[in-house]
Amino acid sequence: MAINLKEMSKEQDLIAPGHRLCAGCAETIVVRQVLHAVGSPVVVASPTGCLEVASTPYPYTSWRVPWIHNAFENVSSTLAGIETMYRSLVKQGKIEDKGIKFVAFAGDGATYDIGLQFLSGAIERGHKFLYVCLNNEGYMNTGIQRSSATPMGTWTTTSPVGAVIPGKRENRKDVTAIIAAHDIPYVAQAAPHAWRDLMTKAQKAIAADGPSFINVLIPCQRGWRFPPEETIVLSKLAADTCIWPLYEVVDGEWKLNYRPSPKKPIIDWLQSQGRFQHLLTPQNEHVVDALQQEVDRQWSRLLERCKAPS
Amino acid sequence: MAKVMGKPVALNGDRAVAEAMRQMNPDVVAAYPITPQTEIVMRFSEFVANGEVDTEFIPVESEHAAMSACVGACAAGGRAQTATSGAGLAFMWEVLWVASGTRLPIVMHMVNRSFSAPLNILCDHSDSMGARDAGWVQLYDETVQEAYDNAIQSVRIAEHPDVMLPTLHALDGFILGHNLERLELLPDEAVKQFIGTYKPMYSLLDLDRPVTYGPMDYHDYFFEHKRQQVAAMERALEVVPLIGEEYGRLTGRYYGLMEGYRLEDAELATVVLGSTVGTTRVVVDELRDQGVKAGLLKIRCFRPFPAAMVAEALGDKKAIAVLDRSLSFGGQGNPLFFEVCTALFSHGFSPKVVNYVYGLGGRDTVPAQIRQVYHELIKIDREGVTGPTLRYLGVRE
């Protein structure tokens, strides 16, 4: 099904306005894009995090679809339980098969860190759902703490810039590749500026015969320290500097979806956000160099995996 | 429902529970193996593999995932069950509160095991007593027969519209879980009819009425939601014996919140739950033969705690010993003792009450120890001095 903005603009958003997410937050942009692409009927689950607290302050809810929050770490198991109940009730003829789809929207803390075991377990068991990681590279809901999705050199409140330590010392881990290593039918990385790419990916993911995973970069104006109107600009810059490449892994085949020309230097990315300002000093030049090397190394490896010319 | 003929069999507690699960045929079971519960999940997996149940089984990667999946499954409008022990229950901890706070009638078969450290796989009640504040209805099984019967009744209690709370029944690990006893199984059809069909109030799969489960609940509503849970627990005090009565009409085995054994005219009483009740019955009979006015109060339903009935049954006793198979470190006693003392005091009674901790980490509790308890009660009564409140049975000091 081709993405047709004109047609989609006539559809009702499945998440209603009036939620309490920050101005400039990319989360609802992505949730709306993904849910338009997935379409009804759909059941959504979210772990504890920005999206959950901002969309469901009791007695209000922004969700026009059935939605559940259980706890921080266990959205995968929760959704696995729902999906399994659906199969059970349909199999027994207790309810009609209406082709319900199941989607999780979870932050990077809930995905990379506290919930990784649950996600790994659920997709190994083959539960048919789409898991969307809303990756803003840190624990933003609790006030900007580092996660294992936070890039090296980043200032956060638990990787502060001190007299002897210049921000986060470790490289982030590559959860997209970890999920791809589970050999599930569909895995991708995406970003909100590339809306057609993201929505196409959501469609492919939900059509896949098994679990699917999309890791979406979520520029966070509060945590990253940039003006709220620049969300989409930053999203594109992440792809252009190759710190957030767009690609997909379909049935084990890696495919590059976007190749920047020219590939911008990482310093452009660092200059765009307050969380990196401490790196723009002579004494931290080595951190910038190390980060550029890391981005280049990851990019070369990705090109190799995608069998793309270097 | 007219009484039906049971089928006498010999099964251990785990197998009896698995058999009850087969007959209940839950829509989803999510469970993870842990000693001494493992045989339940193994046996149930065989039922699934042989097509003897309609259940979709989720062989989760942890107990935390088991309870999390049960929450999702139950919110999706069907019956969900799990089984665990000790550390497994501990790993579920956070989600136990989610299950009760979300008012999901999940059923858990709980095979008691001590908590680490030191590592120990044998029975005590640290696990389920530790979860006493989690908002689950808690029943304790005395025998393998009761493990089977309580498993079946748990579904009805949990799903009762006045209750809507997750329910667990606890059987002593190894002592009941692994020991063969004679019991009667109901015909499959009788179990099916007794539990009936589940009609969810709110289902995530009801597309015509989309619901938001588990919202952010601030200071302006949270307290009222907790108060409603308390009210549901209070109503469970009415519902548990109603279901027990109905089950009795079906099987001839009637169940209440508690059971007095030679208690009415007793002067000295013990309060016990779990398999040690059986051992205590034997000692009570023996002492009665010797002319000692010994009695026993068995607690079947620990949550909600039948305080008024307990006070009524024990208020006139001369000396009481409460037996606990778990510890509350640094406390003025241990879980069952707290309940009994509070029930007595708040109903205007103040008999002499002492607390014995017994059987930790699977330490055998033998008739000689229970005899010792009654002899110490005789001494307390005779001398009129309570002595130390906290006592330990069968430990090397």
XYZ file of C-alpha atoms in Angstrom:
707
model
C 0.000 0.000 0.000
C 1.538 3.271 -1.136
C 1.820 6.112 1.343
C -0.669 8.755 0.283
C -0.497 11.837 2.467
C -3.633 13.345 0.981
C -5.655 10.260 1.846
C -4.071 9.896 5.262
C -4.832 13.518 6.112
C -8.524 12.585 5.955
C -8.108 9.854 8.551
C -8.522 10.481 12.228
C -5.342 10.359 14.263
C -5.433 7.407 16.645
C -3.751 9.524 19.307
C -5.776 12.623 20.129
C -4.404 16.110 20.663
C -4.371 17.529 24.169
C -1.638 15.249 25.461
C 1.067 16.729 27.651
C 4.198 16.014 25.637
C 6.635 18.912 25.229
C 6.504 21.335 22.332
C 8.791 20.013 19.635
C 8.722 16.446 20.920
C 9.128 13.969 18.087
C 7.286 11.185 19.879
C 3.747 12.042 18.814
C 4.977 12.838 15.298
C 6.292 9.289 15.072
C 3.318 7.699 16.850
C 0.927 9.415 14.408
C 3.012 8.421 11.392
C 3.327 4.809 12.505
C -0.347 4.419 13.431
C -1.465 5.956 10.131
C 0.719 3.448 8.344
C -0.396 0.504 10.473
C -4.089 1.430 10.468
C -6.982 -0.004 12.470
C -7.745 -2.254 14.211
C -4.764 -1.924 16.465
C -3.979 -2.425 20.164
C -1.147 -0.311 21.550
C 1.087 -0.851 24.590
C 3.604 1.479 26.178
C 5.985 1.060 29.077
C 6.481 3.764 31.666
C 8.021 6.800 30.025
C 7.323 10.212 28.509
C 4.644 8.961 26.128
C 2.793 7.062 28.840
C 2.738 9.770 31.494
C 1.920 12.505 28.993
C -0.873 10.681 27.161
C -2.834 9.192 30.083
C -3.148 11.523 33.074
C -6.197 9.884 34.725
C -9.117 10.472 34.105
C -8.004 11.602 30.636
C -6.550 9.599 27.789
C -5.272 10.562 24.368
C -5.695 7.050 23.014
C -8.546 6.409 20.606
C -7.460 2.769 20.430
C -7.213 0.139 23.161
C -4.025 0.894 25.070
C -2.199 -0.550 28.053
C 0.662 0.379 30.315
C 1.990 -2.227 32.727
C 5.412 -1.167 34.038
C 8.724 0.188 32.802
C 10.546 -2.952 31.741
C 7.871 -5.327 30.554
C 5.967 -3.895 27.599
C 7.171 -6.776 25.397
C 5.834 -9.437 27.773
C 2.612 -7.491 28.256
C 1.997 -7.213 24.543
C 3.018 -10.860 24.130
C 0.287 -11.738 26.642
C -2.299 -9.709 24.734
C -1.296 -11.126 21.365
C -1.373 -14.653 22.779
C -4.787 -14.118 24.347
C -6.036 -12.882 20.991
C -4.766 -16.015 19.230
C -6.224 -18.210 21.964
C -9.684 -16.628 21.910
C -9.820 -16.632 18.104
C -8.632 -20.259 17.945
C -11.335 -21.295 20.395
C -13.997 -19.361 18.511
C -14.649 -17.162 21.550
C -14.090 -14.006 19.504
C -14.034 -13.190 15.835
C -10.737 -12.766 13.999
C -10.744 -9.084 13.103
C -7.109 -8.959 12.085
C -6.067 -6.924 15.105
C -2.509 -5.621 14.970
C -0.316 -5.073 18.005
C 2.156 -2.220 18.427
C 4.466 -1.213 21.277
C 5.905 2.289 21.571
C 8.764 2.276 24.068
C 11.623 4.582 24.958
C 15.278 3.664 24.709
C 15.597 3.159 28.471
C 12.778 0.625 28.342
C 14.287 -0.998 25.254
C 18.086 -0.874 25.483
C 18.383 -1.205 29.242
C 15.689 -2.348 31.641
C 13.507 -4.137 29.073
C 16.026 -5.815 26.787
C 15.553 -9.274 28.292
C 11.779 -9.068 27.883
C 12.053 -7.880 24.295
C 14.583 -10.571 23.447
C 12.409 -13.255 25.037
C 9.240 -12.111 23.320
C 10.701 -11.936 19.825
C 12.513 -15.257 20.251
C 9.084 -16.779 20.955
C 7.784 -15.205 17.769
C 4.944 -13.063 19.091
C 3.553 -11.151 16.166
C 3.852 -7.493 17.059
C 5.614 -4.356 15.953
C 7.927 -2.874 18.551
C 8.804 0.777 17.934
C 11.656 2.164 20.002
C 11.230 5.908 20.473
C 14.913 6.540 20.931
C 15.757 9.926 22.431
C 19.090 8.617 23.658
C 18.481 8.859 27.373
C 16.088 8.727 30.319
C 14.309 11.946 29.501
C 11.156 11.272 31.530
C 13.150 11.210 34.765
C 15.182 14.242 33.771
C 17.924 13.456 31.236
C 19.954 10.516 32.522
C 22.295 8.406 30.418
C 21.095 5.136 28.939
C 23.024 2.609 26.905
C 21.609 4.409 23.850
C 23.393 7.635 24.810
C 26.347 8.351 22.510
C 29.879 8.761 23.842
C 30.753 12.261 25.009
C 27.153 13.242 25.789
C 26.304 15.375 28.801
C 23.442 13.953 30.851
C 22.647 14.348 34.534
C 24.238 10.968 35.301
C 27.124 11.500 32.895
C 27.787 15.083 33.858
C 30.667 17.109 32.536
C 33.070 17.370 35.438
C 36.609 18.533 36.073
C 38.005 15.121 35.155
C 35.282 13.373 33.117
C 33.939 15.001 29.932
C 30.466 13.435 29.760
C 29.561 9.826 28.922
C 32.665 7.723 28.457
C 31.189 4.685 26.751
C 29.933 4.122 23.231
C 26.251 3.312 22.910
C 25.314 -0.248 22.091
C 23.802 -1.239 18.769
C 20.416 -2.587 19.752
C 19.114 -2.584 16.181
C 21.844 -5.094 15.281
C 21.149 -7.081 18.461
C 17.489 -7.383 17.482
C 18.468 -8.230 13.888
C 20.615 -11.045 15.311
C 17.381 -12.630 16.602
C 16.625 -13.340 12.942
C 13.120 -11.910 13.016
C 11.441 -11.009 9.704
C 11.764 -7.234 9.855
C 14.125 -4.792 11.589
C 14.781 -1.169 10.689
C 16.165 2.162 11.761
C 14.218 5.295 10.903
C 13.822 8.976 11.765
C 10.834 11.353 11.691
C 12.121 13.721 8.959
C 12.092 10.800 6.515
C 8.367 10.308 6.967
C 7.745 8.308 3.834
C 10.622 5.985 4.698
C 9.350 5.585 8.265
C 5.752 4.940 7.254
C 6.767 2.482 4.566
C 8.836 0.681 7.157
C 5.888 0.579 9.557
C 3.765 -0.963 6.824
C 6.371 -3.575 5.995
C 6.904 -4.298 9.677
C 3.249 -4.855 10.467
C 2.831 -7.025 7.366
C 5.761 -9.229 8.380
C 4.960 -12.765 9.447
C 6.356 -12.497 12.958
C 7.895 -9.938 15.288
C 9.203 -6.688 13.867
C 11.258 -3.848 15.307
C 11.833 -0.252 14.251
C 14.315 1.925 16.088
C 13.313 5.555 15.541
C 15.451 8.531 16.521
C 13.478 11.009 18.622
C 15.106 14.443 18.865
C 14.349 15.693 22.389
C 14.574 19.431 22.806
C 14.705 19.266 26.600
C 17.318 16.560 26.824
C 19.413 17.484 23.857
C 19.219 21.231 24.422
C 18.006 22.705 21.126
C 15.135 25.048 20.155
C 11.852 23.093 19.826
C 11.286 24.232 16.240
C 14.435 22.381 15.082
C 13.264 18.826 15.771
C 12.966 17.827 12.141
C 16.144 19.665 11.163
C 18.044 17.665 13.756
C 16.453 14.443 12.636
C 17.828 15.023 9.132
C 21.233 16.100 10.420
C 21.517 12.818 12.335
C 21.047 10.915 9.096
C 23.392 13.242 7.163
C 26.213 12.844 9.695
C 25.617 9.074 9.739
C 25.293 9.013 13.505
C 21.777 7.674 12.812
C 21.778 5.754 9.527
C 18.492 4.700 7.964
C 18.420 1.054 6.959
C 16.352 -2.098 7.177
C 16.976 -5.804 7.617
C 14.356 -7.802 5.745
C 14.471 -11.543 6.384
C 18.146 -11.206 7.230
C 19.038 -9.052 4.192
C 20.538 -5.697 5.156
C 19.556 -2.758 2.993
C 20.709 0.860 3.205
C 17.811 3.305 2.778
C 19.641 6.604 2.743
C 23.139 7.664 1.756
C 23.981 11.286 2.569
C 25.829 13.258 -0.028
C 28.003 14.688 1.189
C 28.403 12.784 4.483
C 28.598 15.610 6.989
C 31.231 15.708 9.747
C 30.145 14.813 13.247
C 31.143 18.265 14.456
C 28.023 19.618 12.693
C 25.917 17.313 14.869
C 27.761 18.267 18.036
C 27.455 21.991 17.355
C 23.701 21.722 16.974
C 22.937 20.704 20.569
C 23.666 21.954 24.049
C 24.395 18.462 25.346
C 27.651 18.462 23.357
C 28.835 22.041 23.966
C 31.595 20.964 26.330
C 33.138 18.960 23.484
C 33.712 22.052 21.395
C 36.801 23.039 23.343
C 40.460 22.336 22.534
C 40.963 19.995 25.489
C 38.093 17.760 24.340
C 39.140 17.585 20.717
C 40.200 13.979 21.297
C 36.636 13.071 22.252
C 35.319 14.560 19.017
C 37.970 12.654 17.065
C 37.093 9.434 18.837
C 33.401 9.971 18.146
C 34.061 10.658 14.449
C 36.133 7.494 14.253
C 33.350 5.529 15.906
C 30.722 6.902 13.517
C 32.976 6.091 10.543
C 33.672 2.598 11.808
C 29.974 1.890 12.330
C 29.097 3.386 8.960
C 31.692 1.237 7.124
C 30.410 -1.845 8.878
C 26.861 -0.979 7.915
C 27.859 -0.449 4.256
C 29.543 -3.833 4.329
C 26.476 -5.496 5.830
C 24.299 -3.805 3.215
C 26.734 -4.797 0.451
C 26.844 -1.133 -0.505
C 29.921 0.450 -2.123
C 32.111 2.185 0.455
C -25.375 -28.062 41.501
C -25.837 -31.630 42.681
C -22.996 -33.567 44.255
C -20.904 -35.503 41.780
C -18.740 -38.570 42.350
C -15.065 -37.807 42.534
C -12.450 -40.098 41.109
C -9.934 -41.287 43.716
C -6.348 -40.966 42.551
C -2.874 -40.684 44.056
C -1.034 -37.558 42.973
C 1.543 -35.202 44.370
C 0.562 -31.557 44.884
C 2.200 -30.282 41.734
C 0.465 -32.867 39.586
C -2.845 -32.271 41.301
C -2.560 -28.564 40.520
C -1.577 -29.310 36.924
C -4.615 -31.568 36.690
C -6.853 -28.779 38.006
C -5.333 -26.448 35.418
C -6.025 -28.941 32.650
C -9.636 -29.160 33.738
C -9.970 -25.364 34.042
C -8.459 -25.009 30.568
C -7.330 -21.361 30.929
C -7.063 -19.324 27.734
C -3.436 -18.406 28.434
C -0.836 -19.795 30.806
C 2.502 -18.010 31.101
C 4.986 -19.712 33.388
C 8.650 -20.333 34.041
C 10.182 -23.359 35.750
C 11.488 -23.116 39.309
C 11.910 -25.794 41.962
C 9.601 -26.912 43.569
C 6.952 -25.647 41.147
C 8.600 -27.113 38.028
C 6.474 -30.208 37.793
C 3.372 -28.059 37.320
C 4.787 -26.304 34.280
C 6.274 -29.547 32.897
C 3.031 -31.430 33.265
C 0.984 -28.596 31.843
C 3.338 -28.349 28.843
C 2.531 -31.996 28.131
C -1.191 -31.230 28.167
C -0.549 -28.459 25.656
C 1.689 -30.651 23.506
C -0.941 -33.399 23.473
C -3.786 -31.074 22.631
C -5.562 -31.869 25.897
C -6.194 -28.162 26.544
C -7.116 -25.180 24.378
C -4.644 -23.056 26.333
C -1.980 -21.038 24.575
C 1.113 -21.589 26.696
C 3.781 -18.858 26.831
C 7.090 -20.390 27.924
C 8.438 -17.040 29.112
C 12.077 -16.205 29.782
C 11.482 -15.225 33.428
C 8.847 -15.020 36.137
C 8.710 -11.271 35.764
C 7.687 -11.854 32.167
C 5.225 -14.527 33.288
C 3.303 -12.116 35.483
C 3.671 -9.328 32.908
C 2.227 -11.566 30.198
C -0.612 -12.598 32.526
C -1.457 -8.921 33.012
C -1.578 -8.388 29.241
C -3.489 -11.605 28.624
C -6.052 -10.955 31.344
C -6.553 -7.349 30.226
C -7.225 -8.805 26.777
C -10.348 -10.401 28.208
C -9.582 -14.042 28.936
C -8.446 -16.310 31.725
C -4.757 -16.212 32.547
C -2.876 -18.343 35.057
C 0.672 -18.892 36.222
C 2.582 -20.877 38.813
C 5.746 -20.124 40.708
C 7.816 -20.491 43.883
C 10.146 -18.457 46.106
C 12.569 -16.412 44.044
C 10.160 -16.579 41.124
C 7.530 -14.763 43.144
C 10.163 -12.257 44.234
C 11.053 -11.584 40.614
C 7.369 -10.929 39.848
C 7.091 -8.530 42.770
C 6.456 -5.245 41.014
C 3.899 -6.762 38.673
C 1.967 -8.428 41.526
C 0.931 -4.910 42.521
C 0.128 -4.012 38.923
C -2.125 -7.073 38.633
C -4.111 -6.219 41.760
C -4.150 -2.455 41.179
C -5.471 -3.066 37.669
C -8.096 -5.416 39.156
C -7.201 -8.358 36.956
C -8.509 -11.752 38.137
C -5.291 -13.662 37.432
C -4.852 -16.975 39.255
C -1.492 -18.104 40.588
C -0.553 -21.522 41.880
C 2.142 -20.814 44.406
C 4.412 -23.600 45.664
C 6.084 -22.233 48.788
C 9.859 -21.993 48.854
C 12.228 -20.067 51.084
C 14.000 -16.929 49.917
C 17.722 -16.813 49.290
C 20.330 -16.209 50.831
C 21.616 -18.698 51.741
C 20.236 -20.547 48.747
C 17.566 -23.036 49.720
C 14.912 -24.612 47.552
C 12.803 -26.112 50.347
C 9.610 -24.955 51.969
C 8.861 -21.998 54.105
C 6.381 -19.155 53.688
C 8.798 -16.249 53.193
C 7.618 -15.900 49.603
C 3.847 -15.692 49.913
C 3.969 -13.950 53.316
C 6.358 -11.445 51.792
C 3.674 -10.742 49.186
C 0.919 -10.374 51.763
C 0.558 -6.639 51.017
C 0.457 -7.097 47.245
C -3.329 -6.994 47.065
C -3.835 -10.653 46.159
C -6.359 -12.934 47.798
C -4.289 -15.644 49.496
C -5.481 -19.145 50.336
C -3.319 -21.780 52.034
C -3.613 -25.491 51.300
C -3.383 -28.118 54.016
C -3.387 -31.202 51.798
C -2.974 -32.170 48.175
C -6.747 -32.413 47.986
C -6.982 -28.816 49.124
C -4.349 -27.731 46.617
C -6.603 -29.137 43.917
C -9.806 -27.744 45.424
C -8.382 -24.290 46.137
C -6.905 -24.078 42.638
C -10.401 -24.461 41.198
C -12.102 -22.156 43.674
C -9.468 -19.446 43.104
C -10.853 -18.748 39.652
C -14.350 -18.160 40.988
C -13.127 -15.955 43.826
C -10.884 -13.853 41.583
C -13.556 -13.328 38.934
C -16.438 -12.644 41.277
C -17.811 -9.208 40.308
C -17.640 -8.092 43.949
C -13.986 -9.040 44.121
C -12.079 -8.755 40.822
C -8.730 -9.337 42.463
C -5.910 -11.692 41.537
C -5.917 -14.786 43.705
C -3.217 -17.206 44.729
C -3.312 -20.419 46.643
C -0.169 -21.635 48.318
C 0.935 -25.212 48.835
C 3.988 -26.155 50.845
C 6.895 -26.952 48.544
C 7.955 -30.619 48.583
C 5.769 -31.401 51.629
C 2.655 -31.102 49.464
C 4.215 -30.340 46.078
C 6.229 -33.531 45.799
C 4.435 -35.932 48.125
C 1.908 -38.409 46.890
C -1.481 -38.253 48.567
C -4.862 -39.702 47.873
C -7.366 -37.228 46.541
C -10.546 -37.098 44.556
C -10.673 -35.437 41.179
C -13.873 -34.002 39.830
C -15.041 -35.038 36.374
C -13.768 -32.573 33.729
C -17.292 -31.470 32.936
C -18.042 -30.652 36.572
C -15.019 -28.359 36.788
C -15.959 -26.715 33.523
C -19.444 -26.033 34.817
C -18.271 -24.891 38.219
C -15.922 -22.240 36.833
C -18.290 -21.286 34.004
C -17.268 -18.849 31.313
C -15.444 -15.610 31.979
C -17.090 -12.408 30.869
C -14.605 -9.538 31.117
C -15.906 -6.108 32.110
C -13.311 -4.375 29.963
C -11.271 -6.060 27.275
C -8.413 -4.607 25.266
C -9.724 -6.634 22.343
C -13.122 -4.913 22.448
C -12.647 -2.576 19.510
C -16.035 -0.940 19.921
C -15.161 0.234 23.407
C -11.479 1.141 23.388
C -10.141 1.291 26.953
C -6.991 2.742 28.452
C -5.468 0.317 30.964
C -2.801 1.407 33.439
C -2.899 5.204 33.129
C -0.843 7.709 35.062
C -2.780 8.192 38.294
C -1.767 11.163 40.399
C -2.569 12.379 43.925
C -6.074 13.408 42.860
C -7.336 9.848 42.188
C -4.741 7.264 43.305
C -5.912 7.145 46.915
C -9.531 6.431 45.920
C -8.387 3.610 43.657
C -6.479 2.055 46.551
C -9.515 2.490 48.791
C -11.592 0.582 46.241
C -9.087 -2.271 46.379
C -9.510 -2.382 50.145
C -13.277 -2.554 49.717
C -12.891 -5.404 47.233
C -10.793 -7.311 49.763
C -13.474 -6.756 52.377
C -16.093 -8.139 50.003
C -13.853 -11.148 49.374
C -14.499 -12.063 53.024
C -18.091 -12.691 51.976
C -17.298 -14.263 48.629
C -14.648 -16.824 49.672
C -17.045 -18.797 51.930
C -19.870 -18.497 49.390
C -17.728 -20.156 46.756
C -16.526 -22.667 49.354
C -20.129 -23.533 50.154
C -21.040 -23.984 46.517
C -17.971 -26.148 46.016
C -19.007 -28.172 49.035
C -22.409 -28.897 47.539
C -20.623 -30.216 44.473
C -17.953 -32.277 46.206
C -18.980 -32.784 49.808
C -15.872 -30.815 50.782
C -16.972 -27.480 52.238
C -14.569 -24.574 52.636
C -14.700 -21.447 54.772
C -12.265 -18.720 55.651
C -10.859 -20.770 58.534
C -11.557 -23.969 60.379
C -11.533 -24.726 64.064
C -10.426 -28.197 65.047
C -11.603 -29.289 68.501
C -11.440 -25.602 69.213
C -14.788 -24.717 70.701
C -14.193 -26.030 74.221
C -10.421 -25.802 74.011
C -8.445 -23.795 76.542
C -5.128 -23.945 74.723
C -5.013 -23.208 71.018
C -2.561 -23.027 68.194
C -3.077 -21.042 64.992
C -1.557 -22.675 61.943
C -1.749 -22.577 58.161
C -0.449 -24.870 55.425
C 0.529 -28.508 55.675
C 1.565 -28.264 59.352
C -2.128 -28.120 60.178
C -2.229 -31.876 59.522
C 0.601 -32.562 61.939
C -1.077 -30.369 64.538
C -4.403 -32.222 64.244
C -2.624 -35.443 65.198
C -1.089 -33.820 68.275
C -4.401 -32.245 69.301
C -6.080 -35.672 69.198
C -3.275 -37.171 71.221
C -3.477 -34.437 73.873
C -7.253 -34.665 74.042
C -6.842 -38.378 74.782
C -4.635 -37.344 77.674
C -7.278 -34.938 78.920
C -5.591 -31.729 77.755
C -8.092 -29.228 76.362
C -6.126 -28.571 73.194
C -7.551 -27.067 70.019
C -6.414 -25.767 66.673
C -7.407 -22.879 64.433
C -6.501 -23.392 60.826
C -6.367 -20.286 58.663
C -7.335 -21.039 55.097
C -7.784 -17.481 53.884
C -4.930 -15.244 54.987
C -5.800 -12.357 52.674
C -8.316 -11.025 53.379
C -7.815 -11.973 57.023
C -11.033 -13.013 58.798
C -10.260 -10.934 61.891
C -13.687 -10.915 63.523
C -14.082 -14.677 63.193
C -10.581 -15.297 64.490
C -11.194 -13.066 67.507
C -14.498 -14.777 68.163
C -12.916 -18.225 67.963
C -9.891 -17.433 70.135
C -11.056 -14.710 72.517
C -11.882 -17.066 75.387
C -8.708 -19.186 75.215
C -6.299 -19.243 78.115
C -3.151 -19.400 76.023
C -2.541 -19.268 72.290
C 0.480 -20.092 70.144
C 0.662 -18.721 66.619
C 2.932 -20.665 64.279
C 4.755 -18.773 61.567
C 6.846 -20.299 58.813
C 8.437 -16.993 57.852
C 10.250 -14.125 59.488
C 9.737 -10.410 59.726
C 13.232 -9.431 60.817
C 13.320 -6.938 63.635
C 9.565 -7.065 64.045
C 7.530 -7.700 67.184
C 6.581 -11.046 65.759
C 5.862 -12.562 62.390
C 3.056 -12.262 59.832
C 0.384 -14.622 61.166
C 1.094 -13.555 64.752
C 0.576 -9.898 63.861
C -2.794 -10.688 62.370
C -3.994 -12.828 65.252
C -2.871 -10.356 67.922
C -4.422 -7.411 66.107
C -7.667 -9.314 65.609
C -7.848 -10.206 69.316
C -6.861 -6.796 70.650
C -9.118 -4.841 68.301
C -12.064 -7.002 69.350
C -11.435 -6.466 73.034
C -9.655 -9.712 73.894
C -6.242 -10.035 75.481
C -5.396 -13.676 76.085
C -1.784 -14.766 76.429
C -0.329 -15.177 72.934
C 3.101 -16.348 71.859
C 4.672 -16.721 68.442
C 6.649 -19.739 67.226
C 8.759 -19.702 64.093
C 9.142 -23.178 62.663
C 10.254 -25.097 59.615
C 12.398 -22.465 57.909
C 14.184 -23.620 54.777
C 12.363 -26.942 54.817
C 13.307 -27.945 58.385
C 11.024 -30.826 59.322
C 8.235 -29.976 61.717
C 7.405 -33.129 63.621
C 4.705 -33.971 66.180
C 7.252 -33.723 69.012
C 7.721 -30.029 68.232
C 3.995 -29.332 68.184
C 3.700 -31.281 71.429
C 6.383 -28.997 72.864
C 4.286 -25.960 71.852
C 1.234 -27.240 73.723
C 3.324 -28.156 76.759
C 4.686 -24.647 76.868
C 1.117 -23.330 76.588
C 0.166 -25.529 79.564
C 3.066 -23.979 81.487
C 2.070 -20.425 80.501
C -1.485 -21.115 81.639
C -0.420 -22.803 84.870
C 2.123 -20.170 85.887
C 0.199 -17.216 84.535
C 3.374 -15.820 82.931
C 3.620 -15.435 79.162
C 7.433 -15.419 79.013
C 9.221 -14.654 75.764
C 6.831 -13.767 72.947
C 9.087 -14.936 70.146
C 10.116 -18.558 70.156
C 11.765 -20.886 67.686
C 10.917 -24.512 67.094
C 13.530 -27.063 66.140
C 16.456 -24.714 65.685
C 19.960 -25.224 67.086
C 20.659 -22.161 69.227
